[in-house]
Coordinates of N, CA and C in Angstrom, one line a residue:
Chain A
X1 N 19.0 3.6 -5.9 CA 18.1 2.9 -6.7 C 16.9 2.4 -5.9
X2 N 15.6 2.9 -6.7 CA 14.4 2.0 -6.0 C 14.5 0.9 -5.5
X3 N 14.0 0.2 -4.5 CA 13.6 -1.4 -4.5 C 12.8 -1.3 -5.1
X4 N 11.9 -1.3 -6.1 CA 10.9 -1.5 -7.2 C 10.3 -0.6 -7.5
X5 N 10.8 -1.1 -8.7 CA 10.6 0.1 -10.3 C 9.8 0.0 -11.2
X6 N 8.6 0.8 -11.4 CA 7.6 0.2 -12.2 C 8.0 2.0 -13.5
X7 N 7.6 1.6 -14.7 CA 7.3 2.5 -15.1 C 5.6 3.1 -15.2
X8 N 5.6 4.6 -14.7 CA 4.6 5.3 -14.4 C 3.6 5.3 -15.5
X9 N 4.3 5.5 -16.7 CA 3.1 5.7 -17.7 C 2.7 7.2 -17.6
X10 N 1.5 7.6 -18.4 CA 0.5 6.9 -18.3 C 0.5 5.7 -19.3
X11 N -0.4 4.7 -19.3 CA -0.6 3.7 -20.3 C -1.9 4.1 -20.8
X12 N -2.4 4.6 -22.2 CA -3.6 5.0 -22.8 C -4.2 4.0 -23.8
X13 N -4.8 3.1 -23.5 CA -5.6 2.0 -24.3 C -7.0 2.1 -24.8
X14 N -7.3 1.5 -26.1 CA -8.7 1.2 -26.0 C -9.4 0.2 -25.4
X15 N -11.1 0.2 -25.5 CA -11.5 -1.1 -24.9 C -10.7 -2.5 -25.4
X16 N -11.0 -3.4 -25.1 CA -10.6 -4.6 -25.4 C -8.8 -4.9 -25.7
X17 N -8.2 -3.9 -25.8 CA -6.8 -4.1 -26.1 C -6.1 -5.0 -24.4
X18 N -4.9 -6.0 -24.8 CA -3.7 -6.2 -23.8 C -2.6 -5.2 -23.6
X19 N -2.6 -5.3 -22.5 CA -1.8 -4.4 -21.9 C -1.0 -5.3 -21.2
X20 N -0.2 -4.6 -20.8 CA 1.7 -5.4 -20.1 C 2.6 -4.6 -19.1
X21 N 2.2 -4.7 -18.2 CA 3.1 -3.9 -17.3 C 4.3 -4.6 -16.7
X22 N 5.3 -3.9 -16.4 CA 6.2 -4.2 -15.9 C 7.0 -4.1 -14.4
X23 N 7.9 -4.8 -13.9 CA 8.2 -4.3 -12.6 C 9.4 -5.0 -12.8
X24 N 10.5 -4.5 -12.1 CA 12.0 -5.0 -11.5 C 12.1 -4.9 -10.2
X25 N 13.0 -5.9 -9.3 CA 13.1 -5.7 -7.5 C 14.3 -5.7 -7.3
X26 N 14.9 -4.7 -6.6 CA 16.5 -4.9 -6.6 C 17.3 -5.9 -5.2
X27 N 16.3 -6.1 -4.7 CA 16.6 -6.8 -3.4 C 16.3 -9.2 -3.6
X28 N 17.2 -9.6 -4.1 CA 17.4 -10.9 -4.2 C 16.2 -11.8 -3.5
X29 N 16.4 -11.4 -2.2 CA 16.1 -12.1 -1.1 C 14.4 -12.1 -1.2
X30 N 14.1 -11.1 -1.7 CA 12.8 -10.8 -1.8 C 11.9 -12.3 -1.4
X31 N 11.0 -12.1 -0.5 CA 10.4 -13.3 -0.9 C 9.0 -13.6 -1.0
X32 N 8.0 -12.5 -1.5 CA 6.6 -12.7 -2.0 C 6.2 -11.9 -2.8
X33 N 5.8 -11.5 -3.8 CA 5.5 -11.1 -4.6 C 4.3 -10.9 -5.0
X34 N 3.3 -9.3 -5.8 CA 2.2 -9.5 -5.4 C 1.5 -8.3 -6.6
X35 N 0.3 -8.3 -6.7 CA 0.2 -7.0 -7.9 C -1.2 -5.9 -6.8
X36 N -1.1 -5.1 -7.0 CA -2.3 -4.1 -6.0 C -2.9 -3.3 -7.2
X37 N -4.1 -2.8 -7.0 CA -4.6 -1.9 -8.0 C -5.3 -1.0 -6.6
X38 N -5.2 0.1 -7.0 CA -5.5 1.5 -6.5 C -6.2 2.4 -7.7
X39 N -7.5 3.2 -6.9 CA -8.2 3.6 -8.0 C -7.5 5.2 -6.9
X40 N -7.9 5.9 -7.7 CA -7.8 7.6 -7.3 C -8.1 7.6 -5.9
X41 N -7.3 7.8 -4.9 CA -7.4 8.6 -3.8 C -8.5 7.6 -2.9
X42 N -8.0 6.5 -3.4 CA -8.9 5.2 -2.1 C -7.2 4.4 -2.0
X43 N -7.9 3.3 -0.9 CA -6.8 2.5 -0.7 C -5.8 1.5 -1.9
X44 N -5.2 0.7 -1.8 CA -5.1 -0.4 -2.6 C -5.6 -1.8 -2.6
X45 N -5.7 -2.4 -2.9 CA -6.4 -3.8 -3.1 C -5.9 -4.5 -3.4
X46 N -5.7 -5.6 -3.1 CA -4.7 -7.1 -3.3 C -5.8 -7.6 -4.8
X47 N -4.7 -7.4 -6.0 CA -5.3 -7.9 -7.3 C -4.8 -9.6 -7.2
X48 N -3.9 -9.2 -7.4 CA -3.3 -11.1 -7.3 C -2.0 -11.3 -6.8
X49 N -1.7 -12.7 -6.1 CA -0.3 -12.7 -5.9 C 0.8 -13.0 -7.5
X50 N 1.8 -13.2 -7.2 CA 2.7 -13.4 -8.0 C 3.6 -14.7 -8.1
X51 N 3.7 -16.1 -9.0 CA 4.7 -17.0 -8.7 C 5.1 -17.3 -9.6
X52 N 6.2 -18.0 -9.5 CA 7.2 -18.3 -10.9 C 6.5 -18.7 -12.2
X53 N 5.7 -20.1 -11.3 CA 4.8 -21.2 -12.5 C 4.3 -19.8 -12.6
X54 N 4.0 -18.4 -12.5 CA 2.8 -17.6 -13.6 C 1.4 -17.7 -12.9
X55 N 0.5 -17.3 -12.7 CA -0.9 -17.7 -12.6 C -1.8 -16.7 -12.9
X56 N -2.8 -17.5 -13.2 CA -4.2 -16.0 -13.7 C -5.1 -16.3 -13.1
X57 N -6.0 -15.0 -13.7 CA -7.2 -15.2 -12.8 C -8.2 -14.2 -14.2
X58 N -9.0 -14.9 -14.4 CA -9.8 -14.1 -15.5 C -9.2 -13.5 -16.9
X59 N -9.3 -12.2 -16.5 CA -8.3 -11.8 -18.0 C -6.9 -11.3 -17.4
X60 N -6.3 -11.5 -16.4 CA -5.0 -11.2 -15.3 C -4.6 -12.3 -15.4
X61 N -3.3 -12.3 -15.7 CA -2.4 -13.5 -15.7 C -0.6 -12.6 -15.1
X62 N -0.5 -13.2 -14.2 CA 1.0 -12.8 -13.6 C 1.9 -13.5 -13.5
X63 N 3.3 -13.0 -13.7 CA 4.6 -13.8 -13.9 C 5.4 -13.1 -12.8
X64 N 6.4 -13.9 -12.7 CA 7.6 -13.8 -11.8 C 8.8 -14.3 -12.8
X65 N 10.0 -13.9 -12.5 CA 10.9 -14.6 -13.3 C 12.0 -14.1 -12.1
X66 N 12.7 -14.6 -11.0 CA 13.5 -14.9 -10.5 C 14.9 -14.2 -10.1
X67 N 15.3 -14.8 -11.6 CA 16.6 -14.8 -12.0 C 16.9 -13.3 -12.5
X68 N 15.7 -12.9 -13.3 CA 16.1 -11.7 -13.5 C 15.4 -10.2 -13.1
X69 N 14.4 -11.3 -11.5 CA 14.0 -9.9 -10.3 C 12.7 -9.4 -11.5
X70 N 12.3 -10.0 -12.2 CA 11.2 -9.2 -12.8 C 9.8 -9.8 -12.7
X71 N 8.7 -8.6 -12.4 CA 7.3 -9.7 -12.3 C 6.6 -8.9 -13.7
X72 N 5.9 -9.4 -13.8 CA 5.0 -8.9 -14.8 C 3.1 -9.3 -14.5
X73 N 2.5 -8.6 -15.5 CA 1.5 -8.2 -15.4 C 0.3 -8.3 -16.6
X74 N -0.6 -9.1 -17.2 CA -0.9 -9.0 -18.3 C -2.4 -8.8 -18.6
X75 N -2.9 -7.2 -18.8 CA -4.3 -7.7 -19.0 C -5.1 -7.6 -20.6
X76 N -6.2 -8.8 -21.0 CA -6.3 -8.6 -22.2 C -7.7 -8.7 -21.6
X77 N -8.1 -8.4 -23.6 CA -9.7 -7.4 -23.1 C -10.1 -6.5 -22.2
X78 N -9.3 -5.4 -22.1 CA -9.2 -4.4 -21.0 C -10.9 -4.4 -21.0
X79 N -11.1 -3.8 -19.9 CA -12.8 -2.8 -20.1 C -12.2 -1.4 -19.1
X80 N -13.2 -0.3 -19.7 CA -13.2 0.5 -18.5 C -12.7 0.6 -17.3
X81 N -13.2 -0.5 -16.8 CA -13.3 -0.5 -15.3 C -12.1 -0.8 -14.8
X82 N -11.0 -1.0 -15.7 CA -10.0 -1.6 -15.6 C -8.4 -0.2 -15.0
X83 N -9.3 0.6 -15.2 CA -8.8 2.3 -15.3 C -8.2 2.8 -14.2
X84 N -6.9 2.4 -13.6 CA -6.5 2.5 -12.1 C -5.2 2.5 -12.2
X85 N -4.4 2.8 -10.8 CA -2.9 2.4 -10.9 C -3.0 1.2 -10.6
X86 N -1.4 0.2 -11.1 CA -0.8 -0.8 -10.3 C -0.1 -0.9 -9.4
X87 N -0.5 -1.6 -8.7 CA 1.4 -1.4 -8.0 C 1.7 -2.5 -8.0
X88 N 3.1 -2.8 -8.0 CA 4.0 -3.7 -7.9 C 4.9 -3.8 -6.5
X89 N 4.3 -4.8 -5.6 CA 4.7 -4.9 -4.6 C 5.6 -6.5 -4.0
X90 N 6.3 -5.7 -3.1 CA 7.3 -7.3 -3.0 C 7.2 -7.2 -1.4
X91 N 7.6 -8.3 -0.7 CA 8.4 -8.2 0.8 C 9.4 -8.9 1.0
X92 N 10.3 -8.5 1.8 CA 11.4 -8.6 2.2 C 11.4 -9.9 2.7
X93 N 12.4 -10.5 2.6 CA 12.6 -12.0 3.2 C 12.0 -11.6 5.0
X94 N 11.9 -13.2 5.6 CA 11.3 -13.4 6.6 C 9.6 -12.6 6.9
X95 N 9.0 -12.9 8.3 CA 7.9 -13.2 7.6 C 7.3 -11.8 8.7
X96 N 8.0 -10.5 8.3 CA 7.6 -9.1 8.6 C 6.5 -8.4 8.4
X97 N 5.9 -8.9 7.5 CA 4.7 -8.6 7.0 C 5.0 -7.2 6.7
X98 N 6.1 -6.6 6.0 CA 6.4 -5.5 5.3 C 6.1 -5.4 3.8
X99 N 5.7 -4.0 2.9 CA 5.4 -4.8 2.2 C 5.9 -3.0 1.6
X100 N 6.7 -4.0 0.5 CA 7.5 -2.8 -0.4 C 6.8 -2.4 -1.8
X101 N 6.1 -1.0 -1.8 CA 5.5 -0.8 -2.8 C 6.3 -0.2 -4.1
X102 N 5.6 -0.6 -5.7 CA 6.9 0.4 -6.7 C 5.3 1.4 -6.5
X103 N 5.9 2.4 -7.4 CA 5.2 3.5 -7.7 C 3.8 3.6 -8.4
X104 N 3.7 2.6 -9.1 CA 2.4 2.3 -9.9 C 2.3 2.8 -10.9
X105 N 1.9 2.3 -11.9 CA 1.5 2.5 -13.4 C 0.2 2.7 -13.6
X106 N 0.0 3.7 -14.4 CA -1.1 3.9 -14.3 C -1.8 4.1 -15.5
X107 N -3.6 2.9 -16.1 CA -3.6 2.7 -16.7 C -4.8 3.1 -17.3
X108 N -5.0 4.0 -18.1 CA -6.4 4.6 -18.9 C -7.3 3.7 -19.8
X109 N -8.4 3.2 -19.8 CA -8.8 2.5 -20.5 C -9.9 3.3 -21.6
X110 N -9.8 3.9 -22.8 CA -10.8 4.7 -23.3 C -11.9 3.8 -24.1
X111 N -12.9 4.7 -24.4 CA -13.9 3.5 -25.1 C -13.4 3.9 -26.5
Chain B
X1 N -16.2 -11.1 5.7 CA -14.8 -10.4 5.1 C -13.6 -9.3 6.4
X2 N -12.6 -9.3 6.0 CA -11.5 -8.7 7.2 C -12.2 -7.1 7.0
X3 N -11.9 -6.3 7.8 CA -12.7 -4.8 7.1 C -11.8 -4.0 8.5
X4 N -11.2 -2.8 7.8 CA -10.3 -2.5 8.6 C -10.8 -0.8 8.7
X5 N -11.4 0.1 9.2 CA -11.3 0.9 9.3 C -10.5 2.6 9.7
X6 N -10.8 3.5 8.9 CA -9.8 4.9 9.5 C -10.8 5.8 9.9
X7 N -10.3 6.7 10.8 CA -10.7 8.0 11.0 C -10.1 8.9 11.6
X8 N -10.5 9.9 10.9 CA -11.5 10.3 10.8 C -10.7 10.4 8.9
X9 N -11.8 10.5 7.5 CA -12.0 9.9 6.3 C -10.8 11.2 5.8
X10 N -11.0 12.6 6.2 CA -10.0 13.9 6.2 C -10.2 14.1 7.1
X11 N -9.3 15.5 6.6 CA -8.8 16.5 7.7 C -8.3 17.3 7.5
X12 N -8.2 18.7 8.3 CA -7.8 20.1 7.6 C -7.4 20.7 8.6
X13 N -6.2 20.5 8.9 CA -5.6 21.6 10.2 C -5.1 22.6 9.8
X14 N -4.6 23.2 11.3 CA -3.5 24.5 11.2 C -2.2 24.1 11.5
X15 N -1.3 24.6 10.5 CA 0.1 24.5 11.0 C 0.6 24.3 12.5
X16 N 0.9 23.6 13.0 CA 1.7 23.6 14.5 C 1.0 22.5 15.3
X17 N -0.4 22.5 14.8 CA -1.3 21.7 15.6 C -1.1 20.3 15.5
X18 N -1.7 19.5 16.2 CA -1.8 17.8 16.2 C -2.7 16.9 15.5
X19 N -2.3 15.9 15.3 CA -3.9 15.1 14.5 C -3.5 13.4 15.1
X20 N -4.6 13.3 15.6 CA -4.8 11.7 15.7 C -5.5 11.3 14.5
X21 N -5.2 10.1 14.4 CA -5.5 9.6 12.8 C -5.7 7.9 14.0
X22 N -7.3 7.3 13.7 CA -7.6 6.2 13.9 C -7.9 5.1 13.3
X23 N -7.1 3.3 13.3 CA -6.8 2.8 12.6 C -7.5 1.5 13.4
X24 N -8.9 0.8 13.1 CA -9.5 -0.1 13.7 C -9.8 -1.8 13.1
X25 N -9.7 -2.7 13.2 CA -9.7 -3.6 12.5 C -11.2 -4.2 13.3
X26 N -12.0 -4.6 11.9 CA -13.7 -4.1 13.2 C -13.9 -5.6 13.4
X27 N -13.5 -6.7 12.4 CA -14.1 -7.9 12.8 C -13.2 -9.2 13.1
X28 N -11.5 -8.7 13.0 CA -10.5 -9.5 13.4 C -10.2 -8.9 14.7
X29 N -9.2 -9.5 14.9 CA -7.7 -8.8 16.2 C -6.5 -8.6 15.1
X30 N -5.7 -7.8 15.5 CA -4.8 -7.1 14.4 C -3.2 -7.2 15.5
X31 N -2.5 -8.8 15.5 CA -1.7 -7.6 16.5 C -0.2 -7.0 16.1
X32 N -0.6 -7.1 14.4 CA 0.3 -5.9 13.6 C -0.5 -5.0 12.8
X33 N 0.2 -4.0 13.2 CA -0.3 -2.7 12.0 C 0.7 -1.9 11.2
X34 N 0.5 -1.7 10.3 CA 1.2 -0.6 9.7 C 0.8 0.6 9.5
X35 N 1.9 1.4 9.5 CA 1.4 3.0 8.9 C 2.2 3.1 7.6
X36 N 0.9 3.8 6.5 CA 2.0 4.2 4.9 C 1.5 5.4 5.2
X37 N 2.5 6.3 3.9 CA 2.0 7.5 3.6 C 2.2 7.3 2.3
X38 N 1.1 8.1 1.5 CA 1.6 8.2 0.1 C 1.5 9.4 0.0
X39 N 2.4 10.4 -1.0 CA 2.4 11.9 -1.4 C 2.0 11.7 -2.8
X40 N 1.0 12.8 -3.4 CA 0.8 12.9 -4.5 C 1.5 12.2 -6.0
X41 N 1.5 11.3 -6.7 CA 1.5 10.4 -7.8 C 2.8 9.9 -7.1
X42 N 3.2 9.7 -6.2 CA 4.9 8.7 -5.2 C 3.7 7.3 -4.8
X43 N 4.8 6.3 -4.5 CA 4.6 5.2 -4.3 C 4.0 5.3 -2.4
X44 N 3.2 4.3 -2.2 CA 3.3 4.1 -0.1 C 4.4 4.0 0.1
X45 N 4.6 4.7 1.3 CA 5.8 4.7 1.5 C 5.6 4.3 3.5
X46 N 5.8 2.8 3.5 CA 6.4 2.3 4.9 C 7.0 3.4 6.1
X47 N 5.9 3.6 7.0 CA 6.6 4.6 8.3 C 6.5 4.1 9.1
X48 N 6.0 3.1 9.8 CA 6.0 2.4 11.0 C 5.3 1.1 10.9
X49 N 5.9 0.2 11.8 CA 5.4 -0.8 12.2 C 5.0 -1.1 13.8
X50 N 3.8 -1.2 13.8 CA 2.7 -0.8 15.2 C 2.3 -2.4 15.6
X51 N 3.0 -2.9 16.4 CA 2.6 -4.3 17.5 C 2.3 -4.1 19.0
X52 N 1.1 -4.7 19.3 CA 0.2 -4.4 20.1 C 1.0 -4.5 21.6
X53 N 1.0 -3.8 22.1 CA 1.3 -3.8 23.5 C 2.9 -3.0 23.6
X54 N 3.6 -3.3 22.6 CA 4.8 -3.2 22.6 C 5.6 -1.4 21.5
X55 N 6.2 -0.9 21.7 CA 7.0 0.0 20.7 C 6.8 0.1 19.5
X56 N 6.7 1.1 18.9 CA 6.5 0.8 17.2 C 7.9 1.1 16.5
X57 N 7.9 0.3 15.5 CA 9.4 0.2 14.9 C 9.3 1.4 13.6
X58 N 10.0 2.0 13.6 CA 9.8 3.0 12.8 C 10.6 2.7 11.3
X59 N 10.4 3.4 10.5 CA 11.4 3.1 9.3 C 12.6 4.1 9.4
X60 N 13.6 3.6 8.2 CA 14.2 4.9 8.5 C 14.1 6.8 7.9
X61 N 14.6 7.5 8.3 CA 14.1 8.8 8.0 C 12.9 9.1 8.7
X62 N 11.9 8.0 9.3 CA 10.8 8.6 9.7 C 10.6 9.0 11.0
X63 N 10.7 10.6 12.1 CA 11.2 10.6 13.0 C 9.6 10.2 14.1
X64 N 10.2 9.4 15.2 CA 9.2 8.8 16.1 C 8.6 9.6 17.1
X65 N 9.6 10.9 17.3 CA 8.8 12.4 18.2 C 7.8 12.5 17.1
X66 N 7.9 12.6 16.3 CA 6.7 13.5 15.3 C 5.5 13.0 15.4
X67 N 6.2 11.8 14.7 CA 4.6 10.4 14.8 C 4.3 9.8 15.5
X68 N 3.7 10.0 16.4 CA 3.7 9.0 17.6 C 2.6 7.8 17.6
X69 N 3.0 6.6 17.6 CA 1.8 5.4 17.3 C 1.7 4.6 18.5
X70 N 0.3 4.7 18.8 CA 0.0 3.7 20.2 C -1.1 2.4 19.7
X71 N -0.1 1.3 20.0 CA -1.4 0.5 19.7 C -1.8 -0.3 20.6
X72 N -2.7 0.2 21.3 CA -3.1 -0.5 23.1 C -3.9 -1.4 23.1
X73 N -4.9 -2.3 21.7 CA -5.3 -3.3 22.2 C -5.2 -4.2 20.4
X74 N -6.2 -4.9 20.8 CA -5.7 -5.9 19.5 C -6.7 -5.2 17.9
X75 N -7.0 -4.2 18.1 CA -8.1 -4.2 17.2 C -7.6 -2.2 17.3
X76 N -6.5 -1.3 17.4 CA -6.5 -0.3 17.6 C -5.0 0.3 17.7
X77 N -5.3 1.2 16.1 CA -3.3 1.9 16.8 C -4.1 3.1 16.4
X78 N -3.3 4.2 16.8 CA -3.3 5.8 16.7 C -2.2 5.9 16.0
X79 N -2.2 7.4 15.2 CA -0.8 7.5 14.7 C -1.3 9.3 14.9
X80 N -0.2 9.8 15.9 CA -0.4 11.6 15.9 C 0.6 12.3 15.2
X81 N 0.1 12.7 14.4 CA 1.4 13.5 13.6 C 0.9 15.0 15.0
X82 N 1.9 15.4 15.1 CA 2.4 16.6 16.1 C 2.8 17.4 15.6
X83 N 2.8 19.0 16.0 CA 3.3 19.9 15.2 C 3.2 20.1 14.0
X84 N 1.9 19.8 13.6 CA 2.2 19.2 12.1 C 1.9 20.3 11.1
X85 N 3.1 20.3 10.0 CA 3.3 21.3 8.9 C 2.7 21.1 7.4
X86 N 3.2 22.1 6.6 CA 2.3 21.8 5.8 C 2.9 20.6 4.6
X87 N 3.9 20.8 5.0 CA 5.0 18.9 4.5 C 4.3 18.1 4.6
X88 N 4.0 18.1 5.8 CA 3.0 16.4 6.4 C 2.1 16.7 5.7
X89 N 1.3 17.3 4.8 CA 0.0 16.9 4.3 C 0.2 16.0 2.8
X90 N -0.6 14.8 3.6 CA -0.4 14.0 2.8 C -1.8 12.7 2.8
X91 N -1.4 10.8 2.3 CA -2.5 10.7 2.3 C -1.9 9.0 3.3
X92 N -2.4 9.2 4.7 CA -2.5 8.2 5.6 C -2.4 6.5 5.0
X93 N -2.3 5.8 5.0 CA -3.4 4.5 5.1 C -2.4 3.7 6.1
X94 N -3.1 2.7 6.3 CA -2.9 1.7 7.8 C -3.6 0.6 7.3
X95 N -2.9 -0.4 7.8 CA -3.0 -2.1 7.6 C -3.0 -2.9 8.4
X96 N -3.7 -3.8 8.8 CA -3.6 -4.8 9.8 C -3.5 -6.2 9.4
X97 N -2.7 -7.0 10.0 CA -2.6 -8.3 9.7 C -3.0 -9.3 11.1
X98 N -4.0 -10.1 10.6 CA -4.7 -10.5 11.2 C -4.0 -11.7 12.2
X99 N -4.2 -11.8 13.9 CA -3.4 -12.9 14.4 C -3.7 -14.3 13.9
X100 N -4.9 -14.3 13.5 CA -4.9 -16.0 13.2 C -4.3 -16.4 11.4
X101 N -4.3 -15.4 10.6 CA -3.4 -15.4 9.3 C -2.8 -14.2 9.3
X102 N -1.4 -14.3 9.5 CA -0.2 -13.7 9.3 C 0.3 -13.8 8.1
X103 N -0.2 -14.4 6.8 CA 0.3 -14.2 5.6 C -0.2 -12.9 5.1
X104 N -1.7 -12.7 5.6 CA -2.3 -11.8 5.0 C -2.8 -10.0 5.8
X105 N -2.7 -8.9 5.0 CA -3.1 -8.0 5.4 C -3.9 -7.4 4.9
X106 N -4.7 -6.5 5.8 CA -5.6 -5.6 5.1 C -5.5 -4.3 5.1
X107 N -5.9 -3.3 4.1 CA -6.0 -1.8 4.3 C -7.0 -0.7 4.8
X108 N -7.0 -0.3 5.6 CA -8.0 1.1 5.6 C -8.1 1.7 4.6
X109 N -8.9 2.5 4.6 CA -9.6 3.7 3.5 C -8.7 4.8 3.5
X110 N -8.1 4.8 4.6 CA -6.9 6.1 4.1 C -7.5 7.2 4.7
X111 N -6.8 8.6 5.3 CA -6.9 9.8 5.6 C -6.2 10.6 4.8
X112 N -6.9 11.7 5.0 CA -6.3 12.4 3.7 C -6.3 13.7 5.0
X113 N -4.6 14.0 4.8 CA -4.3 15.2 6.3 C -3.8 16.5 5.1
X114 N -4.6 17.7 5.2 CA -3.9 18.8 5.0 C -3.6 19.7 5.8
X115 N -2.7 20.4 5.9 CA -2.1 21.2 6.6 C -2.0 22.6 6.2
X116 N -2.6 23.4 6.9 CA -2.8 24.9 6.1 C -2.1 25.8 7.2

């Protein structure tokens, strides 16, 4: 089994629609949690972290839920530009600075 | 801003030959780095962990003759893929986390190595 499992998608949206991605972590201990967006064939980018209380940032709002290893992801009023993979990344307890990527979902925004 | 650079941006070898792949952190000290590889639509995938002065910690499956990572000062690792086939062609990136914040890392732009 992965340590984190995103489904790939694709995800095919119009402008302005919410979108919801998901992630599972199989490892408990996990202890930071985080979302990346990656455009084609460049690096990834730190979108936002992840914590229980939930937190957003603009039209991104992220959840954690703990108990049942799942983070989530929420974007509404997509635009264009929004047109990239996710990833769903966690690290391993203690402070390794490893950083366990899922596969990324990947999300089409059409006009 | 932290700004981590690679080089060389590609690459296009011959089967058997070597590639140094350069991973620079221009405006911190880095005295961790990592090496990912990602293969076409697969997740990064963790191959080493590069601290300065000392050994690099490899992951598992990833063998440490092949890849060899030196990282000799605070701002600098190499990673040489050796002998390298047309398997290894794939797509680099490297990370450094900065000594004065260790919560946080940064990425390079990634190399993109084919093997012909």
């Amino acid at each position: 089994r992965k340590e984190v499992e995103q489904d790939p998608g694709p995800f095919n949206v119009p402008e302005g629609a919410t979108v919801a991605f998901n992630c599972t972590y199989s490892n408990s201990a996990s202890q930071s949690f985080f979302w990346y967006r990656q455009d084609c064939r460049k690096e990834p980018k730190l979108l936002m972290s992840v914590y229980s209380s939930g937190n957003e940032d603009g039209r991104f709002t992220a959840q954690l839920n703990r108990a049942s290893q799942y983070i989530s992801l929420l974007i509404r009023d997509s635009k264009l530009s929004d047109s990239a993979t996710y990833l769903c990344v966690v690290t391993p307890s203690g402070n390794t600075g490893k950083l366990i990527f899922g596969q990324g979902t990947t999300l089409q925004v059409k006009p | 801003g932290a700004v981590v650079s690679q080089h060389p941006s590609w690459v296009i070898c011959k089967s058997g030959t070597s590639v140094k792949i350069e991973c620079r952190s221009l405006d911190f000290q880095a005295t961790t780095m990592f090496w990912y590889r990602q293969f076409p639509k697969q997740s990064l995938m963790l191959m080493a962990t590069s601290n300065e002065g000392s050994k690099a910690t490899y992951e598992q499956g990833v063998e440490k003759d092949k890849f060899l990572i030196n990282h000799a000062s605070l701002t600098l690792s190499t990673l040489t893929v050796t002998s390298a086939h047309p398997e290894d062609s794939s797509f680099y990136i490297c990370s450094a986390r900065p000594a004065r914040l260790p919560y946080e890392q940064y990425f390079g732009p990634g190399t993109r190595l084919t093997v012909t």
